[in-house]
Each structure stands twice: as C-alpha cells, then as structure tokens.
Amino acid sequence: AAGGAVRNCTIVSCVNYSGYGMIYVNGGTLTVTGCRLVDNTSVNGGSPGIACNGGTLNASYCLVAGGRPAAPIAGNSAAPGFNLPGGKGTIAHCTIVDGFSTTGGSGIGNNNRSVTVTDSIILSSCCEPCALADNGVYDDYRKLVFKNCLGIGLNGWTDASAGNIETWDPKFVNPRLGDYRIAAGSPCIGAASDGGDIGCFAYGAEADVVVPVVEVAAGADLEAALTAAPDGAEVRLAAGEFVLSREILVDRPLRIVGAGRDKTVVRSDGK
C-alpha cells in the first residue's frame, strides 16, 4: 500500500508470496489499528506480519502471533512480527509473540530505521524462557527505541529506552490456545506510558481468540497434518477418504471437522 488505513482486519493461516509483508507500506503513511495476524507464513523473503519498506508505518493495538517466514533475501530480516527494512514509524500497544525467524529477529526486524516501540509485548515464546538472540529483536544499527515494553534485553537496546519490563512471562490467559489477554497478576497491568496496560488487550477484555485453520486434502497424510497443526487449531478434512497405517494419539487441543456425514471417511489399516 502507498498510504491509507487498515483497521480491525483478521488474517489467519495465510501465505504471503510478496517480498514485503502480509500488510505493508511502500510509501506515504499507513495506519494499522486493531488487526490480528495469526499463524501465517511467507515465501520470497517477505514477512508473515506487518512490514514497512518505505514511507511511514503507524501501528497500534495489533496482535501478530505465530508467524513463520522462509529464509530471508539479502538485506531483509524477514521478522515475522514487524519487518522494517525501510521507512520509519511507531508501534504502540501491540502484542508480538510466538514467531520464528532464521535470522534471530523473531518479533521486530529493523535495518537502520528510526522506529519507536511503546507499550508493547515482544516475545518469541510466551511459554518458556528465551534468550535475546531469539527473543524478538534484530537491529544491527540499534535505532529501535523501546519505552514501557515487556520483553528480554530491551533496556539495553538504546539510551533512550525506558520503563521496560524485563521478563519472558507476561502472564497471558492461555497462550497455547491463542488467548493472549493478560491475566490477573500480569506485570503489564497499569504499566503502559498512558497509564493503561501493556499489549493490545487491556486487562479484563472480552475473549478475542483467533482460531488457526488447517485444511487437509483427501488422501493426505492425516497423522502429519495433525502433528503440524498448532494447538487450538481447527483441522478441516476435505470430502474423501483418509487411511491410517497405525493408531494416532491426539493429546492436545485440536478440533477436527469433516465435510459431512458419509463425505469424509477415516479408516485404519493398522493395528
């Protein structure tokens, strides 16, 4: 986009084939507010999140979770949360979590641009401790400024950074099921620069869970599909037959939905 506004959109389990981002600005000013980008992926060196390749990006109250970019092209950090190879901007009250990147920048990637990040959560994993290298930031030029954010290593990023909370545990309600609201006792409560709560969800907000969807074609390897599906996903089986060579144990939260009675058939040739 060359400027404009994107508000309250949801993008789930999609693939970005551009070299930029699932949402991106390449000139002018783009405002992104209240969007949810969950469990997306990318090819061609782009990001499954939000990108700024030129112009100005102002993002607020966005959730970017579970992005999996492919290997980056030269000069592009391909961060799955916010990828900033060009331009400038601000990121405020965003929750950027559970992404993965081969470059080490799993939340925000920045190439010599001045970007201020306030009142946001930046973590590669919200279920276990993680080091700075894979926590959320890739910035060779150290021009990112963090203020009143939660993450690991943010206070040492620039001299202008302040008010950050150094922890890997923001106390989400249920991150394994995609519920990134903050629970009672969270250090994010009341810690934002505006007196509110850090992250895109205020404490006590109504549930806003985005359910990942996995489509499985008839005849595909059902066991592999169930293994690869994220926790809490809805696995949709197409009409046709699925043959299992052995018993499958599903010991985590998944919703498996067929195309209808007598349309989707699962049978086992194993013991």
PDB file of N, CA and C in Angstrom, residues 159-231:
ATOM      1  N   ASP A 159      19.953   4.174  24.448  1.00  0.00           N
ATOM      2  CA  ASP A 159      19.993   5.018  25.643  1.00  0.00           C
ATOM      3  C   ASP A 159      18.635   5.630  25.937  1.00  0.00           C
ATOM      4  N   ALA A 160      17.806   5.777  24.882  1.00  0.00           N
ATOM      5  CA  ALA A 160      16.518   6.433  25.074  1.00  0.00           C
ATOM      6  C   ALA A 160      15.441   5.484  25.592  1.00  0.00           C
ATOM      7  N   SER A 161      15.752   4.193  25.653  1.00  0.00           N
ATOM      8  CA  SER A 161      14.760   3.239  26.126  1.00  0.00           C
ATOM      9  C   SER A 161      14.516   3.426  27.617  1.00  0.00           C
ATOM     10  N   ALA A 162      13.273   3.238  28.038  1.00  0.00           N
ATOM     11  CA  ALA A 162      12.948   3.465  29.451  1.00  0.00           C
ATOM     12  C   ALA A 162      11.645   2.773  29.809  1.00  0.00           C
ATOM     13  N   GLY A 163      11.528   2.428  31.102  1.00  0.00           N
ATOM     14  CA  GLY A 163      10.271   1.897  31.623  1.00  0.00           C
ATOM     15  C   GLY A 163       9.934   0.501  31.169  1.00  0.00           C
ATOM     16  N   ASN A 164      10.928  -0.229  30.650  1.00  0.00           N
ATOM     17  CA  ASN A 164      10.649  -1.566  30.136  1.00  0.00           C
ATOM     18  C   ASN A 164      10.641  -2.600  31.258  1.00  0.00           C
ATOM     19  N   ILE A 165       9.925  -3.690  31.033  1.00  0.00           N
ATOM     20  CA  ILE A 165       9.825  -4.778  32.000  1.00  0.00           C
ATOM     21  C   ILE A 165      10.580  -5.977  31.445  1.00  0.00           C
ATOM     22  N   GLU A 166      11.610  -6.392  32.154  1.00  0.00           N
ATOM     23  CA  GLU A 166      12.462  -7.482  31.699  1.00  0.00           C
ATOM     24  C   GLU A 166      11.936  -8.818  32.235  1.00  0.00           C
ATOM     25  N   THR A 167      11.149  -9.509  31.444  1.00  0.00           N
ATOM     26  CA  THR A 167      10.640 -10.826  31.811  1.00  0.00           C
ATOM     27  C   THR A 167      10.159 -11.537  30.558  1.00  0.00           C
ATOM     28  N   TRP A 168      10.175 -12.864  30.599  1.00  0.00           N
ATOM     29  CA  TRP A 168       9.621 -13.639  29.492  1.00  0.00           C
ATOM     30  C   TRP A 168       8.176 -14.037  29.761  1.00  0.00           C
ATOM     31  N   ASP A 169       7.633 -13.680  30.919  1.00  0.00           N
ATOM     32  CA  ASP A 169       6.295 -14.136  31.287  1.00  0.00           C
ATOM     33  C   ASP A 169       5.340 -12.972  31.552  1.00  0.00           C
ATOM     34  N   PRO A 170       4.555 -12.572  30.563  1.00  0.00           N
ATOM     35  CA  PRO A 170       3.568 -11.503  30.773  1.00  0.00           C
ATOM     36  C   PRO A 170       2.282 -11.998  31.441  1.00  0.00           C
ATOM     37  N   LYS A 171       2.234 -13.309  31.719  1.00  0.00           N
ATOM     38  CA  LYS A 171       1.050 -13.941  32.319  1.00  0.00           C
ATOM     39  C   LYS A 171      -0.177 -13.779  31.415  1.00  0.00           C
ATOM     40  N   PHE A 172      -0.064 -14.396  30.241  1.00  0.00           N
ATOM     41  CA  PHE A 172      -1.215 -14.471  29.343  1.00  0.00           C
ATOM     42  C   PHE A 172      -2.248 -15.444  29.908  1.00  0.00           C
ATOM     43  N   VAL A 173      -3.491 -15.295  29.470  1.00  0.00           N
ATOM     44  CA  VAL A 173      -4.572 -16.162  29.951  1.00  0.00           C
ATOM     45  C   VAL A 173      -4.324 -17.605  29.515  1.00  0.00           C
ATOM     46  N   ASN A 174      -4.109 -17.847  28.225  1.00  0.00           N
ATOM     47  CA  ASN A 174      -3.866 -19.206  27.723  1.00  0.00           C
ATOM     48  C   ASN A 174      -3.185 -19.132  26.362  1.00  0.00           C
ATOM     49  N   PRO A 175      -1.879 -18.860  26.337  1.00  0.00           N
ATOM     50  CA  PRO A 175      -1.208 -18.671  25.049  1.00  0.00           C
ATOM     51  C   PRO A 175      -1.206 -19.907  24.160  1.00  0.00           C
ATOM     52  N   ARG A 176      -1.199 -21.101  24.756  1.00  0.00           N
ATOM     53  CA  ARG A 176      -1.197 -22.317  23.940  1.00  0.00           C
ATOM     54  C   ARG A 176      -2.454 -22.435  23.097  1.00  0.00           C
ATOM     55  N   LEU A 177      -3.533 -21.798  23.535  1.00  0.00           N
ATOM     56  CA  LEU A 177      -4.783 -21.802  22.776  1.00  0.00           C
ATOM     57  C   LEU A 177      -5.029 -20.461  22.096  1.00  0.00           C
ATOM     58  N   GLY A 178      -3.988 -19.630  22.011  1.00  0.00           N
ATOM     59  CA  GLY A 178      -4.109 -18.367  21.294  1.00  0.00           C
ATOM     60  C   GLY A 178      -4.802 -17.261  22.051  1.00  0.00           C
ATOM     61  N   ASP A 179      -4.934 -17.404  23.379  1.00  0.00           N
ATOM     62  CA  ASP A 179      -5.575 -16.360  24.180  1.00  0.00           C
ATOM     63  C   ASP A 179      -4.474 -15.504  24.809  1.00  0.00           C
ATOM     64  N   TYR A 180      -4.171 -14.381  24.164  1.00  0.00           N
ATOM     65  CA  TYR A 180      -3.080 -13.512  24.597  1.00  0.00           C
ATOM     66  C   TYR A 180      -3.554 -12.325  25.430  1.00  0.00           C
ATOM     67  N   ARG A 181      -4.735 -12.466  26.013  1.00  0.00           N
ATOM     68  CA  ARG A 181      -5.148 -11.466  27.001  1.00  0.00           C
ATOM     69  C   ARG A 181      -4.281 -11.618  28.251  1.00  0.00           C
ATOM     70  N   ILE A 182      -4.108 -10.538  28.996  1.00  0.00           N
ATOM     71  CA  ILE A 182      -3.311 -10.630  30.214  1.00  0.00           C
ATOM     72  C   ILE A 182      -4.197 -11.019  31.393  1.00  0.00           C
ATOM     73  N   ALA A 183      -3.648 -11.890  32.251  1.00  0.00           N
ATOM     74  CA  ALA A 183      -4.393 -12.409  33.399  1.00  0.00           C
ATOM     75  C   ALA A 183      -4.084 -11.595  34.650  1.00  0.00           C
ATOM     76  N   ALA A 184      -4.824 -11.878  35.703  1.00  0.00           N
ATOM     77  CA  ALA A 184      -4.586 -11.216  36.992  1.00  0.00           C
ATOM     78  C   ALA A 184      -3.145 -11.451  37.425  1.00  0.00           C
ATOM     79  N   GLY A 185      -2.519 -10.420  37.949  1.00  0.00           N
ATOM     80  CA  GLY A 185      -1.138 -10.528  38.383  1.00  0.00           C
ATOM     81  C   GLY A 185      -0.118 -10.262  37.302  1.00  0.00           C
ATOM     82  N   SER A 186      -0.573  -9.938  36.084  1.00  0.00           N
ATOM     83  CA  SER A 186       0.364  -9.651  34.999  1.00  0.00           C
ATOM     84  C   SER A 186       1.126  -8.361  35.280  1.00  0.00           C
ATOM     85  N   PRO A 187       2.444  -8.344  34.999  1.00  0.00           N
ATOM     86  CA  PRO A 187       3.206  -7.110  35.176  1.00  0.00           C
ATOM     87  C   PRO A 187       2.829  -6.031  34.164  1.00  0.00           C
ATOM     88  N   CYS A 188       2.028  -6.395  33.144  1.00  0.00           N
ATOM     89  CA  CYS A 188       1.604  -5.434  32.124  1.00  0.00           C
ATOM     90  C   CYS A 188       0.506  -4.495  32.616  1.00  0.00           C
ATOM     91  N   ILE A 189      -0.194  -4.902  33.676  1.00  0.00           N
ATOM     92  CA  ILE A 189      -1.348  -4.129  34.140  1.00  0.00           C
ATOM     93  C   ILE A 189      -0.898  -2.780  34.691  1.00  0.00           C
ATOM     94  N   GLY A 190      -1.424  -1.717  34.108  1.00  0.00           N
ATOM     95  CA  GLY A 190      -1.131  -0.366  34.573  1.00  0.00           C
ATOM     96  C   GLY A 190       0.268   0.120  34.302  1.00  0.00           C
ATOM     97  N   ALA A 191       1.050  -0.614  33.481  1.00  0.00           N
ATOM     98  CA  ALA A 191       2.454  -0.272  33.276  1.00  0.00           C
ATOM     99  C   ALA A 191       2.721   0.464  31.969  1.00  0.00           C
ATOM    100  N   ALA A 192       1.690   0.766  31.196  1.00  0.00           N
ATOM    101  CA  ALA A 192       1.890   1.479  29.936  1.00  0.00           C
ATOM    102  C   ALA A 192       2.165   2.957  30.187  1.00  0.00           C
ATOM    103  N   SER A 193       2.721   3.617  29.192  1.00  0.00           N
ATOM    104  CA  SER A 193       3.078   5.028  29.331  1.00  0.00           C
ATOM    105  C   SER A 193       1.852   5.931  29.494  1.00  0.00           C
ATOM    106  N   ASP A 194       0.699   5.451  29.013  1.00  0.00           N
ATOM    107  CA  ASP A 194      -0.531   6.236  29.134  1.00  0.00           C
ATOM    108  C   ASP A 194      -1.340   5.860  30.375  1.00  0.00           C
ATOM    109  N   GLY A 195      -0.758   5.032  31.253  1.00  0.00           N
ATOM    110  CA  GLY A 195      -1.446   4.606  32.463  1.00  0.00           C
ATOM    111  C   GLY A 195      -2.297   3.369  32.280  1.00  0.00           C
ATOM    112  N   GLY A 196      -2.402   2.887  31.041  1.00  0.00           N
ATOM    113  CA  GLY A 196      -3.170   1.682  30.768  1.00  0.00           C
ATOM    114  C   GLY A 196      -2.303   0.439  30.868  1.00  0.00           C
ATOM    115  N   ASP A 197      -2.675  -0.596  30.124  1.00  0.00           N
ATOM    116  CA  ASP A 197      -1.971  -1.873  30.191  1.00  0.00           C
ATOM    117  C   ASP A 197      -1.106  -2.080  28.950  1.00  0.00           C
ATOM    118  N   ILE A 198       0.046  -2.709  29.137  1.00  0.00           N
ATOM    119  CA  ILE A 198       0.939  -3.023  28.031  1.00  0.00           C
ATOM    120  C   ILE A 198       0.329  -4.136  27.189  1.00  0.00           C
ATOM    121  N   GLY A 199       0.473  -4.038  25.867  1.00  0.00           N
ATOM    122  CA  GLY A 199      -0.051  -5.041  24.954  1.00  0.00           C
ATOM    123  C   GLY A 199      -1.298  -4.561  24.246  1.00  0.00           C
ATOM    124  N   CYS A 200      -1.842  -5.411  23.379  1.00  0.00           N
ATOM    125  CA  CYS A 200      -3.012  -4.993  22.592  1.00  0.00           C
ATOM    126  C   CYS A 200      -4.328  -5.253  23.309  1.00  0.00           C
ATOM    127  N   PHE A 201      -4.296  -6.032  24.392  1.00  0.00           N
ATOM    128  CA  PHE A 201      -5.519  -6.322  25.144  1.00  0.00           C
ATOM    129  C   PHE A 201      -5.426  -5.731  26.539  1.00  0.00           C
ATOM    130  N   ALA A 202      -6.417  -4.973  26.936  1.00  0.00           N
ATOM    131  CA  ALA A 202      -6.465  -4.455  28.302  1.00  0.00           C
ATOM    132  C   ALA A 202      -6.899  -5.568  29.248  1.00  0.00           C
ATOM    133  N   TYR A 203      -6.445  -5.493  30.488  1.00  0.00           N
ATOM    134  CA  TYR A 203      -6.847  -6.494  31.479  1.00  0.00           C
ATOM    135  C   TYR A 203      -8.369  -6.487  31.620  1.00  0.00           C
ATOM    136  N   GLY A 204      -8.967  -7.674  31.594  1.00  0.00           N
ATOM    137  CA  GLY A 204     -10.415  -7.783  31.709  1.00  0.00           C
ATOM    138  C   GLY A 204     -11.141  -7.708  30.380  1.00  0.00           C
ATOM    139  N   ALA A 205     -10.405  -7.592  29.268  1.00  0.00           N
ATOM    140  CA  ALA A 205     -11.041  -7.533  27.951  1.00  0.00           C
ATOM    141  C   ALA A 205     -11.747  -8.845  27.640  1.00  0.00           C
ATOM    142  N   GLU A 206     -12.789  -8.761  26.831  1.00  0.00           N
ATOM    143  CA  GLU A 206     -13.503  -9.959  26.418  1.00  0.00           C
ATOM    144  C   GLU A 206     -12.591 -10.826  25.547  1.00  0.00           C
ATOM    145  N   ALA A 207     -12.868 -12.110  25.527  1.00  0.00           N
ATOM    146  CA  ALA A 207     -12.058 -13.048  24.753  1.00  0.00           C
ATOM    147  C   ALA A 207     -12.019 -12.645  23.286  1.00  0.00           C
ATOM    148  N   ASP A 208     -10.846 -12.674  22.720  1.00  0.00           N
ATOM    149  CA  ASP A 208     -10.649 -12.326  21.313  1.00  0.00           C
ATOM    150  C   ASP A 208      -9.647 -13.324  20.746  1.00  0.00           C
ATOM    151  N   VAL A 209     -10.062 -14.570  20.675  1.00  0.00           N
ATOM    152  CA  VAL A 209      -9.170 -15.652  20.272  1.00  0.00           C
ATOM    153  C   VAL A 209      -9.347 -15.949  18.789  1.00  0.00           C
ATOM    154  N   VAL A 210      -8.267 -15.891  18.059  1.00  0.00           N
ATOM    155  CA  VAL A 210      -8.280 -16.220  16.639  1.00  0.00           C
ATOM    156  C   VAL A 210      -7.897 -17.684  16.489  1.00  0.00           C
ATOM    157  N   VAL A 211      -8.771 -18.481  15.908  1.00  0.00           N
ATOM    158  CA  VAL A 211      -8.536 -19.917  15.778  1.00  0.00           C
ATOM    159  C   VAL A 211      -7.853 -20.226  14.442  1.00  0.00           C
ATOM    160  N   PRO A 212      -6.646 -20.783  14.472  1.00  0.00           N
ATOM    161  CA  PRO A 212      -5.985 -21.178  13.221  1.00  0.00           C
ATOM    162  C   PRO A 212      -6.761 -22.282  12.519  1.00  0.00           C
ATOM    163  N   VAL A 213      -6.787 -22.248  11.203  1.00  0.00           N
ATOM    164  CA  VAL A 213      -7.493 -23.252  10.412  1.00  0.00           C
ATOM    165  C   VAL A 213      -6.488 -23.999   9.539  1.00  0.00           C
ATOM    166  N   VAL A 214      -6.548 -25.337   9.592  1.00  0.00           N
ATOM    167  CA  VAL A 214      -5.674 -26.173   8.766  1.00  0.00           C
ATOM    168  C   VAL A 214      -6.547 -26.996   7.829  1.00  0.00           C
ATOM    169  N   GLU A 215      -6.376 -26.807   6.530  1.00  0.00           N
ATOM    170  CA  GLU A 215      -7.139 -27.548   5.522  1.00  0.00           C
ATOM    171  C   GLU A 215      -6.345 -28.782   5.103  1.00  0.00           C
ATOM    172  N   VAL A 216      -6.992 -29.952   5.102  1.00  0.00           N
ATOM    173  CA  VAL A 216      -6.313 -31.203   4.744  1.00  0.00           C
ATOM    174  C   VAL A 216      -7.047 -31.839   3.572  1.00  0.00           C
ATOM    175  N   ALA A 217      -6.353 -32.009   2.463  1.00  0.00           N
ATOM    176  CA  ALA A 217      -6.959 -32.590   1.265  1.00  0.00           C
ATOM    177  C   ALA A 217      -7.143 -34.091   1.425  1.00  0.00           C
ATOM    178  N   ALA A 218      -8.120 -34.635   0.730  1.00  0.00           N
ATOM    179  CA  ALA A 218      -8.380 -36.074   0.773  1.00  0.00           C
ATOM    180  C   ALA A 218      -7.146 -36.842   0.325  1.00  0.00           C
ATOM    181  N   GLY A 219      -6.836 -37.924   1.038  1.00  0.00           N
ATOM    182  CA  GLY A 219      -5.688 -38.748   0.701  1.00  0.00           C
ATOM    183  C   GLY A 219      -4.374 -38.262   1.287  1.00  0.00           C
ATOM    184  N   ALA A 220      -4.383 -37.087   1.922  1.00  0.00           N
ATOM    185  CA  ALA A 220      -3.162 -36.556   2.516  1.00  0.00           C
ATOM    186  C   ALA A 220      -2.788 -37.341   3.775  1.00  0.00           C
ATOM    187  N   ASP A 221      -1.580 -37.137   4.240  1.00  0.00           N
ATOM    188  CA  ASP A 221      -1.094 -37.814   5.442  1.00  0.00           C
ATOM    189  C   ASP A 221      -1.739 -37.149   6.658  1.00  0.00           C
ATOM    190  N   LEU A 222      -2.778 -37.773   7.199  1.00  0.00           N
ATOM    191  CA  LEU A 222      -3.531 -37.179   8.289  1.00  0.00           C
ATOM    192  C   LEU A 222      -2.689 -37.061   9.557  1.00  0.00           C
ATOM    193  N   GLU A 223      -1.880 -38.057   9.829  1.00  0.00           N
ATOM    194  CA  GLU A 223      -1.039 -38.006  11.024  1.00  0.00           C
ATOM    195  C   GLU A 223      -0.077 -36.820  10.962  1.00  0.00           C
ATOM    196  N   ALA A 224       0.533 -36.599   9.806  1.00  0.00           N
ATOM    197  CA  ALA A 224       1.463 -35.483   9.646  1.00  0.00           C
ATOM    198  C   ALA A 224       0.738 -34.148   9.804  1.00  0.00           C
ATOM    199  N   ALA A 225      -0.477 -34.065   9.274  1.00  0.00           N
ATOM    200  CA  ALA A 225      -1.243 -32.824   9.363  1.00  0.00           C
ATOM    201  C   ALA A 225      -1.612 -32.507  10.810  1.00  0.00           C
ATOM    202  N   LEU A 226      -2.009 -33.527  11.570  1.00  0.00           N
ATOM    203  CA  LEU A 226      -2.371 -33.318  12.967  1.00  0.00           C
ATOM    204  C   LEU A 226      -1.141 -32.955  13.798  1.00  0.00           C
ATOM    205  N   THR A 227      -0.010 -33.545  13.474  1.00  0.00           N
ATOM    206  CA  THR A 227       1.220 -33.238  14.194  1.00  0.00           C
ATOM    207  C   THR A 227       1.664 -31.807  13.946  1.00  0.00           C
ATOM    208  N   ALA A 228       1.500 -31.330  12.721  1.00  0.00           N
ATOM    209  CA  ALA A 228       1.947 -29.985  12.360  1.00  0.00           C
ATOM    210  C   ALA A 228       0.982 -28.893  12.795  1.00  0.00           C
ATOM    211  N   ALA A 229      -0.276 -29.242  13.033  1.00  0.00           N
ATOM    212  CA  ALA A 229      -1.277 -28.229  13.382  1.00  0.00           C
ATOM    213  C   ALA A 229      -0.959 -27.590  14.730  1.00  0.00           C
ATOM    214  N   PRO A 230      -1.099 -26.266  14.849  1.00  0.00           N
ATOM    215  CA  PRO A 230      -0.847 -25.606  16.137  1.00  0.00           C
ATOM    216  C   PRO A 230      -1.923 -25.944  17.158  1.00  0.00           C
ATOM    217  N   ASP A 231      -1.591 -25.833  18.436  1.00  0.00           N
ATOM    218  CA  ASP A 231      -2.579 -26.070  19.492  1.00  0.00           C
ATOM    219  C   ASP A 231      -3.792 -25.164  19.285  1.00  0.00           C
TER     220      ASP A 231
END
